[in-house]
PDB file of C-alpha atoms in Angstrom:
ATOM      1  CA  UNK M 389      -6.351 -11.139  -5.347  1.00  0.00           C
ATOM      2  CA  UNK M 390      -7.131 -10.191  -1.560  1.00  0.00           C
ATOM      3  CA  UNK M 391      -4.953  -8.438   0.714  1.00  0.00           C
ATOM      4  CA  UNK M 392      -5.164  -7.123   4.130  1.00  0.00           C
ATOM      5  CA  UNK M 393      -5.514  -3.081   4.002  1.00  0.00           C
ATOM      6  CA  UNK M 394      -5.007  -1.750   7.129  1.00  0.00           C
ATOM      7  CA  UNK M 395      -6.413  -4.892   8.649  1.00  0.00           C
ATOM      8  CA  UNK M 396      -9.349  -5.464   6.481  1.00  0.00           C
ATOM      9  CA  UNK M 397      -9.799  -7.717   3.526  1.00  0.00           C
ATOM     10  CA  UNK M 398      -9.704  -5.981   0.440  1.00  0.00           C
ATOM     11  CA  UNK M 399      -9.973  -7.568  -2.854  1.00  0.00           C
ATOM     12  CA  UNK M 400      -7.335  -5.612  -5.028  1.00  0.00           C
ATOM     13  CA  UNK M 401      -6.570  -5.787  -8.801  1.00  0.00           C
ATOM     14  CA  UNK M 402      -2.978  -3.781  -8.111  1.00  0.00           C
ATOM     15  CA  UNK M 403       0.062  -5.265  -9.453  1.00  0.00           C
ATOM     16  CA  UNK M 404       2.418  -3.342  -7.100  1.00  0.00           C
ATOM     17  CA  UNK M 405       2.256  -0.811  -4.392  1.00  0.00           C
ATOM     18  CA  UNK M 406       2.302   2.399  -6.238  1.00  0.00           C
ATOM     19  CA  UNK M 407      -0.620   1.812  -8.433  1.00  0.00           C
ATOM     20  CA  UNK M 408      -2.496   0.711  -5.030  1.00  0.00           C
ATOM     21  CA  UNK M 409      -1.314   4.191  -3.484  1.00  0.00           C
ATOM     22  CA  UNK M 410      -2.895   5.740  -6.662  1.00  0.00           C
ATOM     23  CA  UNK M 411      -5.744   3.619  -6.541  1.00  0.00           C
ATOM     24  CA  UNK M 412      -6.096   5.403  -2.993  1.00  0.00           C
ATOM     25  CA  UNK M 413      -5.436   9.002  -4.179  1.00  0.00           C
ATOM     26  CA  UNK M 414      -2.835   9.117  -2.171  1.00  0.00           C
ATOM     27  CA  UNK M 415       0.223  10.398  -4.575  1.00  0.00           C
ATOM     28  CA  UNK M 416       1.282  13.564  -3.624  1.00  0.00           C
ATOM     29  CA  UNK M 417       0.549  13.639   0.077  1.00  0.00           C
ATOM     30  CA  UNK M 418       2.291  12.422   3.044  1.00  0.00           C
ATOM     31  CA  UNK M 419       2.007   8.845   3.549  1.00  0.00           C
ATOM     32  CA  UNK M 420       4.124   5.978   5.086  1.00  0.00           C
ATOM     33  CA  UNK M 421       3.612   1.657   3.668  1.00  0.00           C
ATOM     34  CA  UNK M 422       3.923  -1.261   5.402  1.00  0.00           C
ATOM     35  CA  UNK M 423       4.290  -4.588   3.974  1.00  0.00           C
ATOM     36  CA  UNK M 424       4.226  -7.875   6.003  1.00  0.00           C
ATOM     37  CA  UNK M 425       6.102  -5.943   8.411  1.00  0.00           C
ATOM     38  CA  UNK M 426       8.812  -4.356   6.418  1.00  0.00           C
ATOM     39  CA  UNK M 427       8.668  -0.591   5.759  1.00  0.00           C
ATOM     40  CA  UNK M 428       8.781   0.155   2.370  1.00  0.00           C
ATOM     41  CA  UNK M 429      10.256   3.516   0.718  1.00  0.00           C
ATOM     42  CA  UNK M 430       8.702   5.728  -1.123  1.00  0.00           C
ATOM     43  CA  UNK M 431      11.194   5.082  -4.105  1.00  0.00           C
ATOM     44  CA  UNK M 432      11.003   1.458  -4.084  1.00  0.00           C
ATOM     45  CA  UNK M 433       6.695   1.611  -4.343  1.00  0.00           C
ATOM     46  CA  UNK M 434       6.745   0.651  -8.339  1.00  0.00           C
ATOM     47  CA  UNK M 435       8.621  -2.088  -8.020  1.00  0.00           C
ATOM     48  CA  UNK M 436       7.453  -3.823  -4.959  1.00  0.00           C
ATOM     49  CA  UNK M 437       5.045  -6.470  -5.897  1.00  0.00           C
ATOM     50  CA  UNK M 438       1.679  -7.351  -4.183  1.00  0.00           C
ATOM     51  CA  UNK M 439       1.203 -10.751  -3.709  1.00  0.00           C
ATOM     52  CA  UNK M 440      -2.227 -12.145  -2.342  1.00  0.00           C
ATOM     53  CA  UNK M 441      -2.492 -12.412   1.524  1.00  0.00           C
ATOM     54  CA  UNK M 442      -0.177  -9.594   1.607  1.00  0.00           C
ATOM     55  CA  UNK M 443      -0.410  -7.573   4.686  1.00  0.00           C
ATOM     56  CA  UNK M 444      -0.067  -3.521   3.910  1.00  0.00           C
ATOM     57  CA  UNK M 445      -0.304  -0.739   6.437  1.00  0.00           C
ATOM     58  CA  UNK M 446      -0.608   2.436   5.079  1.00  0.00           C
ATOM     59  CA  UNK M 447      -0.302   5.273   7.275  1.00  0.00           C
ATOM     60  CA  UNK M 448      -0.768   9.223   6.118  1.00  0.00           C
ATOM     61  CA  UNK M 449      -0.709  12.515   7.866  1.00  0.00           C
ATOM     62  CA  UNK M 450      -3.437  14.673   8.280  1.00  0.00           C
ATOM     63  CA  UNK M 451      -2.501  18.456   9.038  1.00  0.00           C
ATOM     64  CA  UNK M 452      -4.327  20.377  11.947  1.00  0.00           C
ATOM     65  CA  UNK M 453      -3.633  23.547  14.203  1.00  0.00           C
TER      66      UNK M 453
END
């Protein structure tokens, strides 16, 4: 299916938005999601479907002095 990653297309084989954040290598760090507008918590990620078209924002701090 194809979703919108940050505002590109990406074509995605993810059923829900934790195995996309692990597709991403982002478990672990700090990270925000968007989804069609909503945020979405971190404890809700494995079972919050992706549907195609979706729209996901995903936002993650980088550390620096």
């Amino acid at each position: 299916m194809q979703i919108f990653l940050n505002g590109e297309a990406k074509e995605t084989s993810c059923l829900n938005l934790l195995h996309l954040v692990q597709e991403l290598e982002l478990e672990g760090k700090r990270f925000a999601v968007e989804q069609n507008e909503m945020i979405i918590s971190k404890s809700k990620l494995e079972q919050t479907p992706i549907c195609d078209q979706d729209r996901i924002e995903i936002i993650h701090a980088v550390g620096g002095g």
